[in-house]
GROMACS .gro file of C-alpha atoms in nm:
model
  368
    1MET     CA    1  -1.238  -1.257  -6.883
    2SER     CA    2  -1.209  -1.038  -7.193
    3ALA     CA    3  -1.078  -0.684  -7.195
    4GLY     CA    4  -1.331  -0.437  -7.060
    5GLN     CA    5  -1.531  -0.705  -6.881
    6LEU     CA    6  -1.578  -0.658  -6.508
    7PRO     CA    7  -1.656  -0.891  -6.216
    8ARG     CA    8  -2.027  -0.912  -6.150
    9TRP     CA    9  -1.996  -0.752  -5.805
   10VAL     CA   10  -1.832  -0.450  -5.967
   11ASP     CA   11  -2.075  -0.423  -6.258
   12TYR     CA   12  -2.388  -0.481  -6.051
   13GLY     CA   13  -2.278  -0.333  -5.719
   14LEU     CA   14  -1.984  -0.095  -5.721
   15ILE     CA   15  -2.067   0.108  -6.033
   16PRO     CA   16  -2.432   0.172  -5.936
   17PHE     CA   17  -2.312   0.267  -5.586
   18LEU     CA   18  -2.062   0.518  -5.728
   19ASN     CA   19  -2.329   0.667  -5.955
   20LEU     CA   20  -2.565   0.701  -5.660
   21ALA     CA   21  -2.293   0.851  -5.440
   22ALA     CA   22  -2.211   1.108  -5.709
   23ALA     CA   23  -2.579   1.201  -5.737
   24PHE     CA   24  -2.611   1.253  -5.363
   25LEU     CA   25  -2.285   1.449  -5.352
   26VAL     CA   26  -2.412   1.694  -5.612
   27SER     CA   27  -2.749   1.705  -5.433
   28GLY     CA   28  -2.566   1.784  -5.110
   29LEU     CA   29  -2.396   2.081  -5.278
   30VAL     CA   30  -2.737   2.206  -5.391
   31VAL     CA   31  -2.866   2.177  -5.033
   32VAL     CA   32  -2.563   2.372  -4.905
   33LEU     CA   33  -2.626   2.648  -5.158
   34ILE     CA   34  -2.977   2.706  -5.020
   35GLY     CA   35  -2.841   2.730  -4.665
   36GLU     CA   36  -2.930   2.390  -4.518
   37ASN     CA   37  -2.717   2.116  -4.365
   38PRO     CA   38  -2.695   1.824  -4.612
   39LEU     CA   39  -2.632   1.570  -4.333
   40ASP     CA   40  -2.951   1.679  -4.159
   41ALA     CA   41  -3.133   1.656  -4.492
   42VAL     CA   42  -3.009   1.299  -4.549
   43GLN     CA   43  -3.110   1.202  -4.197
   44LEU     CA   44  -3.461   1.340  -4.246
   45LEU     CA   45  -3.493   1.172  -4.585
   46VAL     CA   46  -3.391   0.833  -4.449
   47TRP     CA   47  -3.606   0.865  -4.139
   48GLY     CA   48  -3.908   0.975  -4.342
   49SER     CA   49  -3.881   0.674  -4.572
   50VAL     CA   50  -3.772   0.387  -4.347
   51GLY     CA   51  -3.764   0.529  -3.996
   52TYR     CA   52  -4.119   0.434  -3.894
   53GLY     CA   53  -4.388   0.193  -4.004
   54GLU     CA   54  -4.608   0.426  -4.204
   55GLY     CA   55  -4.309   0.571  -4.388
   56ILE     CA   56  -4.196   0.220  -4.480
   57GLY     CA   57  -4.547   0.148  -4.606
   58PHE     CA   58  -4.545   0.449  -4.837
   59THR     CA   59  -4.195   0.360  -4.958
   60LEU     CA   60  -4.312   0.010  -5.049
   61PHE     CA   61  -4.623   0.150  -5.215
   62TYR     CA   62  -4.416   0.370  -5.447
   63ALA     CA   63  -4.165   0.089  -5.500
   64THR     CA   64  -4.445  -0.138  -5.624
   65ASN     CA   65  -4.518   0.103  -5.909
   66PHE     CA   66  -4.150   0.127  -5.997
   67ILE     CA   67  -4.107  -0.251  -6.002
   68PHE     CA   68  -4.373  -0.287  -6.270
   69THR     CA   69  -4.246  -0.002  -6.489
   70GLY     CA   70  -3.882  -0.100  -6.431
   71LEU     CA   71  -3.951  -0.457  -6.540
   72ALA     CA   72  -4.132  -0.326  -6.850
   73VAL     CA   73  -3.829  -0.122  -6.954
   74ALA     CA   74  -3.587  -0.403  -6.866
   75VAL     CA   75  -3.759  -0.665  -7.084
   76ALA     CA   76  -3.741  -0.429  -7.381
   77PHE     CA   77  -3.374  -0.352  -7.302
   78HIS     CA   78  -3.283  -0.718  -7.337
   79ALA     CA   79  -3.407  -0.709  -7.697
   80GLY     CA   80  -3.220  -0.387  -7.769
   81LEU     CA   81  -3.543  -0.185  -7.759
   82PHE     CA   82  -3.604   0.136  -7.564
   83ASN     CA   83  -3.967   0.133  -7.454
   84ILE     CA   84  -4.024   0.486  -7.332
   85GLY     CA   85  -4.401   0.443  -7.348
   86GLY     CA   86  -4.454   0.289  -7.005
   87GLU     CA   87  -4.643   0.600  -6.897
   88GLY     CA   88  -4.910   0.556  -7.163
   89GLN     CA   89  -4.920   0.177  -7.133
   90ALA     CA   90  -4.977   0.202  -6.758
   91TYR     CA   91  -5.245   0.464  -6.818
   92ILE     CA   92  -5.434   0.243  -7.062
   93GLY     CA   93  -5.375  -0.054  -6.831
   94GLY     CA   94  -5.594   0.130  -6.584
   95LEU     CA   95  -5.887   0.072  -6.819
   96GLY     CA   96  -5.840  -0.305  -6.786
   97VAL     CA   97  -5.837  -0.280  -6.407
   98ALA     CA   98  -6.138  -0.049  -6.401
   99PHE     CA   99  -6.343  -0.266  -6.638
  100ALA     CA  100  -6.281  -0.573  -6.419
  101CYS     CA  101  -6.362  -0.391  -6.096
  102LEU     CA  102  -6.672  -0.213  -6.227
  103ALA     CA  103  -6.808  -0.540  -6.364
  104LEU     CA  104  -6.735  -0.763  -6.065
  105ASP     CA  105  -6.698  -0.553  -5.750
  106GLN     CA  106  -7.062  -0.588  -5.644
  107ILE     CA  107  -7.099  -0.960  -5.706
  108VAL     CA  108  -6.771  -1.133  -5.610
  109PRO     CA  109  -6.497  -1.080  -5.348
  110TRP     CA  110  -6.170  -0.907  -5.434
  111TYR     CA  111  -5.972  -1.228  -5.476
  112ILE     CA  112  -6.199  -1.326  -5.765
  113THR     CA  113  -6.173  -0.980  -5.921
  114LEU     CA  114  -5.793  -0.964  -5.890
  115PRO     CA  115  -5.705  -1.225  -6.159
  116PHE     CA  116  -5.936  -1.048  -6.406
  117ALA     CA  117  -5.777  -0.714  -6.316
  118ILE     CA  118  -5.430  -0.858  -6.374
  119ILE     CA  119  -5.529  -1.005  -6.709
  120GLY     CA  120  -5.718  -0.691  -6.812
  121SER     CA  121  -5.436  -0.452  -6.724
  122ALA     CA  122  -5.176  -0.669  -6.897
  123LEU     CA  123  -5.387  -0.705  -7.212
  124MET     CA  124  -5.463  -0.332  -7.233
  125GLY     CA  125  -5.100  -0.236  -7.175
  126ALA     CA  126  -4.983  -0.490  -7.433
  127ALA     CA  127  -5.242  -0.367  -7.683
  128TRP     CA  128  -5.115  -0.011  -7.643
  129ALA     CA  129  -4.759  -0.130  -7.713
  130PHE     CA  130  -4.859  -0.335  -8.018
  131ILE     CA  131  -4.878  -0.060  -8.281
  132PRO     CA  132  -4.535   0.092  -8.194
  133ALA     CA  133  -4.392  -0.262  -8.192
  134TRP     CA  134  -4.544  -0.346  -8.530
  135LEU     CA  135  -4.425  -0.019  -8.682
  136GLN     CA  136  -4.073  -0.080  -8.554
  137ALA     CA  137  -4.066  -0.440  -8.674
  138THR     CA  138  -4.218  -0.392  -9.018
  139ARG     CA  139  -4.167  -0.028  -9.114
  140GLY     CA  140  -3.853   0.072  -8.923
  141SER     CA  141  -4.031   0.347  -8.725
  142HIS     CA  142  -3.818   0.402  -8.417
  143VAL     CA  143  -3.990   0.271  -8.107
  144VAL     CA  144  -3.871   0.565  -7.894
  145ILE     CA  145  -4.057   0.814  -8.113
  146THR     CA  146  -4.375   0.611  -8.150
  147THR     CA  147  -4.402   0.522  -7.781
  148ILE     CA  148  -4.355   0.887  -7.681
  149MET     CA  149  -4.635   0.983  -7.921
  150PHE     CA  150  -4.855   0.710  -7.778
  151ASN     CA  151  -4.806   0.852  -7.428
  152PHE     CA  152  -4.977   1.173  -7.538
  153ILE     CA  153  -5.247   0.982  -7.726
  154ALA     CA  154  -5.317   0.773  -7.414
  155SER     CA  155  -5.351   1.086  -7.203
  156SER     CA  156  -5.597   1.245  -7.445
  157LEU     CA  157  -5.794   0.922  -7.482
  158MET     CA  158  -5.832   0.885  -7.106
  159VAL     CA  159  -5.951   1.244  -7.070
  160TYR     CA  160  -6.215   1.181  -7.335
  161LEU     CA  161  -6.331   0.849  -7.188
  162LEU     CA  162  -6.348   0.975  -6.831
  163ASN     CA  163  -6.542   1.284  -6.932
  164ASN     CA  164  -6.778   1.127  -7.185
  165ALA     CA  165  -6.813   0.754  -7.124
  166LEU     CA  166  -6.694   0.636  -6.783
  167LYS     CA  167  -6.783   0.927  -6.555
  168LYS     CA  168  -7.026   0.859  -6.274
  169PRO     CA  169  -7.375   0.987  -6.373
  170GLY     CA  170  -7.448   1.324  -6.219
  171SER     CA  171  -7.086   1.386  -6.117
  172MET     CA  172  -6.865   1.668  -6.241
  173GLN     CA  173  -6.547   1.478  -6.158
  174PRO     CA  174  -6.368   1.303  -6.449
  175GLU     CA  175  -6.353   0.965  -6.276
  176THR     CA  176  -6.548   0.643  -6.243
  177ARG     CA  177  -6.760   0.556  -5.946
  178THR     CA  178  -6.576   0.430  -5.639
  179PHE     CA  179  -6.540   0.052  -5.637
  180GLU     CA  180  -6.720  -0.160  -5.382
  181ALA     CA  181  -6.536  -0.409  -5.159
  182GLY     CA  182  -6.505  -0.663  -5.440
  183GLY     CA  183  -6.290  -0.418  -5.636
  184ARG     CA  184  -6.051  -0.319  -5.357
  185LEU     CA  185  -5.729  -0.494  -5.263
  186PRO     CA  186  -5.668  -0.524  -4.888
  187PHE     CA  187  -5.405  -0.296  -4.740
  188LEU     CA  188  -5.111  -0.479  -4.586
  189ASN     CA  189  -5.176  -0.300  -4.258
  190ASP     CA  190  -5.513  -0.477  -4.239
  191ILE     CA  191  -5.349  -0.815  -4.303
  192PHE     CA  192  -5.034  -0.760  -4.094
  193PRO     CA  193  -5.131  -0.500  -3.831
  194SER     CA  194  -4.816  -0.574  -3.630
  195PHE     CA  195  -4.607  -0.413  -3.908
  196GLY     CA  196  -4.753  -0.075  -3.819
  197PHE     CA  197  -4.796   0.055  -4.175
  198GLY     CA  198  -5.071   0.287  -4.053
  199TYR     CA  199  -5.255   0.470  -4.329
  200ALA     CA  200  -5.000   0.382  -4.597
  201PRO     CA  201  -5.177   0.243  -4.907
  202VAL     CA  202  -4.928  -0.042  -4.961
  203ASN     CA  203  -5.140  -0.341  -5.059
  204LEU     CA  204  -5.132  -0.695  -5.197
  205SER     CA  205  -5.021  -0.576  -5.540
  206LEU     CA  206  -4.670  -0.565  -5.390
  207PHE     CA  207  -4.671  -0.945  -5.398
  208VAL     CA  208  -4.803  -0.938  -5.755
  209ALA     CA  209  -4.504  -0.721  -5.846
  210LEU     CA  210  -4.260  -0.959  -5.675
  211ALA     CA  211  -4.419  -1.254  -5.855
  212ALA     CA  212  -4.374  -1.064  -6.182
  213CYS     CA  213  -4.003  -1.031  -6.100
  214VAL     CA  214  -3.972  -1.407  -6.065
  215LEU     CA  215  -4.161  -1.469  -6.389
  216VAL     CA  216  -3.946  -1.218  -6.579
  217TRP     CA  217  -3.629  -1.387  -6.448
  218VAL     CA  218  -3.759  -1.725  -6.563
  219LEU     CA  219  -3.862  -1.582  -6.899
  220ILE     CA  220  -3.535  -1.404  -6.979
  221TRP     CA  221  -3.284  -1.655  -6.844
  222ARG     CA  222  -3.460  -1.991  -6.846
  223THR     CA  223  -3.671  -2.009  -7.164
  224LYS     CA  224  -3.609  -2.037  -7.536
  225LEU     CA  225  -3.796  -1.712  -7.596
  226GLY     CA  226  -3.578  -1.536  -7.342
  227PHE     CA  227  -3.265  -1.664  -7.514
  228GLU     CA  228  -3.397  -1.534  -7.846
  229ILE     CA  229  -3.473  -1.196  -7.689
  230ARG     CA  230  -3.123  -1.166  -7.539
  231SER     CA  231  -2.958  -1.289  -7.858
  232PHE     CA  232  -3.147  -1.038  -8.069
  233GLY     CA  233  -3.057  -0.758  -7.829
  234ALA     CA  234  -2.689  -0.854  -7.826
  235ASN     CA  235  -2.650  -0.883  -8.205
  236ALA     CA  236  -2.956  -0.851  -8.425
  237THR     CA  237  -2.768  -0.947  -8.743
  238ALA     CA  238  -2.628  -1.268  -8.594
  239ALA     CA  239  -2.967  -1.352  -8.443
  240VAL     CA  240  -3.137  -1.321  -8.782
  241TYR     CA  241  -2.864  -1.536  -8.937
  242ALA     CA  242  -2.934  -1.797  -8.666
  243GLY     CA  243  -3.300  -1.810  -8.767
  244ILE     CA  244  -3.453  -1.577  -8.508
  245SER     CA  245  -3.739  -1.375  -8.657
  246PRO     CA  246  -3.688  -1.004  -8.590
  247VAL     CA  247  -4.057  -0.922  -8.640
  248ARG     CA  248  -4.170  -1.192  -8.399
  249THR     CA  249  -3.907  -1.102  -8.140
  250ILE     CA  250  -3.975  -0.728  -8.146
  251VAL     CA  251  -4.352  -0.765  -8.131
  252ILE     CA  252  -4.357  -1.029  -7.856
  253THR     CA  253  -4.100  -0.841  -7.647
  254MET     CA  254  -4.294  -0.517  -7.669
  255LEU     CA  255  -4.621  -0.693  -7.588
  256ILE     CA  256  -4.465  -0.836  -7.271
  257SER     CA  257  -4.312  -0.498  -7.187
  258GLY     CA  258  -4.641  -0.317  -7.239
  259GLY     CA  259  -4.828  -0.576  -7.034
  260LEU     CA  260  -4.592  -0.530  -6.740
  261ALA     CA  261  -4.630  -0.153  -6.757
  262GLY     CA  262  -5.008  -0.189  -6.771
  263MET     CA  263  -5.005  -0.397  -6.453
  264MET     CA  264  -4.877  -0.094  -6.261
  265ALA     CA  265  -5.239   0.027  -6.262
  266ILE     CA  266  -5.335  -0.256  -6.025
  267ASN     CA  267  -5.148  -0.087  -5.741
  268GLU     CA  268  -5.295   0.257  -5.805
  269ILE     CA  269  -5.649   0.180  -5.922
  270MET     CA  270  -5.747  -0.137  -5.737
  271GLY     CA  271  -5.505  -0.101  -5.450
  272SER     CA  272  -5.513   0.268  -5.358
  273GLN     CA  273  -5.751   0.501  -5.543
  274HIS     CA  274  -6.037   0.248  -5.583
  275ARG     CA  275  -6.156   0.430  -5.893
  276LEU     CA  276  -6.020   0.523  -6.235
  277LEU     CA  277  -5.919   0.887  -6.251
  278ILE     CA  278  -5.706   1.124  -6.455
  279ASP     CA  279  -5.326   1.136  -6.412
  280PHE     CA  280  -5.288   0.844  -6.173
  281VAL     CA  281  -4.957   0.747  -6.336
  282THR     CA  282  -4.779   1.077  -6.252
  283GLY     CA  283  -4.437   0.998  -6.397
  284TYR     CA  284  -4.392   0.640  -6.276
  285GLY     CA  285  -4.339   0.521  -6.632
  286PHE     CA  286  -4.046   0.754  -6.689
  287VAL     CA  287  -3.882   0.676  -6.355
  288GLY     CA  288  -3.900   0.310  -6.455
  289ILE     CA  289  -3.631   0.386  -6.715
  290ALA     CA  290  -3.385   0.493  -6.444
  291VAL     CA  291  -3.490   0.197  -6.228
  292ALA     CA  292  -3.411  -0.047  -6.509
  293LEU     CA  293  -3.077   0.119  -6.579
  294MET     CA  294  -2.972   0.127  -6.216
  295GLY     CA  295  -3.093  -0.230  -6.165
  296ARG     CA  296  -2.897  -0.350  -6.469
  297ALA     CA  297  -3.222  -0.483  -6.621
  298HIS     CA  298  -3.218  -0.767  -6.367
  299PRO     CA  299  -3.524  -0.831  -6.146
  300VAL     CA  300  -3.322  -0.830  -5.823
  301GLY     CA  301  -3.154  -0.503  -5.915
  302ILE     CA  302  -3.489  -0.357  -6.018
  303VAL     CA  303  -3.640  -0.439  -5.678
  304LEU     CA  304  -3.349  -0.269  -5.499
  305ALA     CA  305  -3.358   0.034  -5.730
  306SER     CA  306  -3.737   0.057  -5.687
  307ILE     CA  307  -3.698   0.068  -5.309
  308LEU     CA  308  -3.438   0.344  -5.348
  309PHE     CA  309  -3.671   0.556  -5.561
  310GLY     CA  310  -3.957   0.478  -5.324
  311MET     CA  311  -3.739   0.616  -5.045
  312LEU     CA  312  -3.672   0.930  -5.250
  313TYR     CA  313  -4.044   0.983  -5.311
  314GLN     CA  314  -4.155   0.925  -4.952
  315GLY     CA  315  -3.849   1.065  -4.777
  316GLY     CA  316  -3.855   1.366  -5.007
  317ALA     CA  317  -4.208   1.451  -4.896
  318GLU     CA  318  -4.102   1.435  -4.531
  319LEU     CA  319  -3.791   1.639  -4.604
  320SER     CA  320  -3.982   1.922  -4.771
  321PHE     CA  321  -4.217   1.930  -4.471
  322GLU     CA  322  -3.944   1.939  -4.207
  323MET     CA  323  -3.713   2.175  -4.403
  324PRO     CA  324  -3.934   2.441  -4.565
  325ASN     CA  325  -3.635   2.585  -4.754
  326ILE     CA  326  -3.616   2.256  -4.944
  327THR     CA  327  -3.930   2.286  -5.151
  328ARG     CA  328  -4.104   2.011  -5.343
  329ASP     CA  329  -3.933   2.143  -5.655
  330MET     CA  330  -3.597   2.091  -5.488
  331ILE     CA  331  -3.693   1.731  -5.413
  332ILE     CA  332  -3.769   1.684  -5.783
  333VAL     CA  333  -3.422   1.824  -5.860
  334ILE     CA  334  -3.264   1.567  -5.627
  335GLN     CA  335  -3.467   1.287  -5.786
  336GLY     CA  336  -3.365   1.419  -6.127
  337LEU     CA  337  -2.997   1.410  -6.031
  338VAL     CA  338  -3.028   1.047  -5.926
  339ILE     CA  339  -3.197   0.970  -6.258
  340LEU     CA  340  -2.925   1.164  -6.442
  341PHE     CA  341  -2.636   0.979  -6.282
  342ALA     CA  342  -2.810   0.641  -6.288
  343GLY     CA  343  -2.930   0.686  -6.644
  344ALA     CA  344  -2.768   0.935  -6.877
  345LEU     CA  345  -2.429   0.923  -6.697
  346GLU     CA  346  -2.453   0.555  -6.606
  347HIS     CA  347  -2.116   0.475  -6.769
  348MET     CA  348  -1.931   0.776  -6.629
  349PHE     CA  349  -1.709   0.574  -6.394
  350ARG     CA  350  -1.687   0.260  -6.605
  351PRO     CA  351  -1.376   0.342  -6.817
  352ALA     CA  352  -1.164   0.418  -6.509
  353ILE     CA  353  -1.287   0.107  -6.327
  354VAL     CA  354  -1.220  -0.111  -6.631
  355LYS     CA  355  -0.860   0.018  -6.637
  356LEU     CA  356  -0.832  -0.049  -6.265
  357PHE     CA  357  -0.951  -0.411  -6.281
  358THR     CA  358  -0.846  -0.534  -6.625
  359PRO     CA  359  -0.463  -0.523  -6.593
  360SER     CA  360  -0.448  -0.720  -6.270
  361ARG     CA  361  -0.687  -0.988  -6.398
  362ALA     CA  362  -0.505  -1.010  -6.732
  363LEU     CA  363  -0.171  -1.051  -6.553
  364ALA     CA  364  -0.312  -1.323  -6.327
  365ALA     CA  365  -0.451  -1.509  -6.627
  366LYS     CA  366  -0.115  -1.482  -6.808
  367GLU     CA  367   0.076  -1.621  -6.510
  368ALA     CA  368  -0.170  -1.908  -6.479
   0.00000   0.00000   0.00000
């Protein structure tokens, strides 16, 4: 093991745990400052997210969104790219879902519509990522800047389309008509009533997200393309010298990333809202960045991090209800602290831990 390299259980387990503990410690101090008991707050947060069936259902519903956006960011990470445009790609992905549902919901059952919705959302999300990818690959325009710009363009485009082209005739609401049964995914509570998910909108798109995790793992670690992506991300100069095309790698990686982000719309549009409407993404694309960082850009880690952020979303809502002094804005502060420590300060504890583990391992290797 080279200097600075850590055991996998430390890199993938201990360091994220320490970052999370630091975030909750600072959050606890904030709760104390407003006059509440942080232990009671933690208890309410945990109970509200996993303490009863409906809370678990909402946690899994939010986690489904984070899995898609976290995978989108992670795939780009492996190529050394920072796709911060998941918000806009998911937004445009909603068009693909809506087109499939509006076209098929009255003539075929949902399980026929679903494959078209998956393909449509992935294609629309990938298409929205193509121009930033092409500009990065051929003109050197930084993908962070272009994807941020495309988030705002996506928002404006959706407002225009929903007000002028897709709005239900005679309605003042900027949204499409409500889908019929053929455009609605079954809720898991209807399929597994013994789970007691109640009115939680968790639906079959959860399994689509888990299948995407498996496919991303196969792609990144078991295919030639995945090897090229990881090689390019590790050392772009060496990858080019080895014959890997930077233009091809950047464009294909961003298309896959955008497609994954676009698929987030399946959960919201076909699984929950049953219509295309304004602002259905509501920050899920940005949280996906923290999910990918905390999950070390690995599908298993992303699933665990997504569940954590799902707990924060659902448990935070319960917490603000049970403790009125902790407002919804305070919950956003707590979520922001977790994102801060898991993202911007992700390497805060790493130097000390490297010093702690490296000498003993180096000495053992020398004696061997």
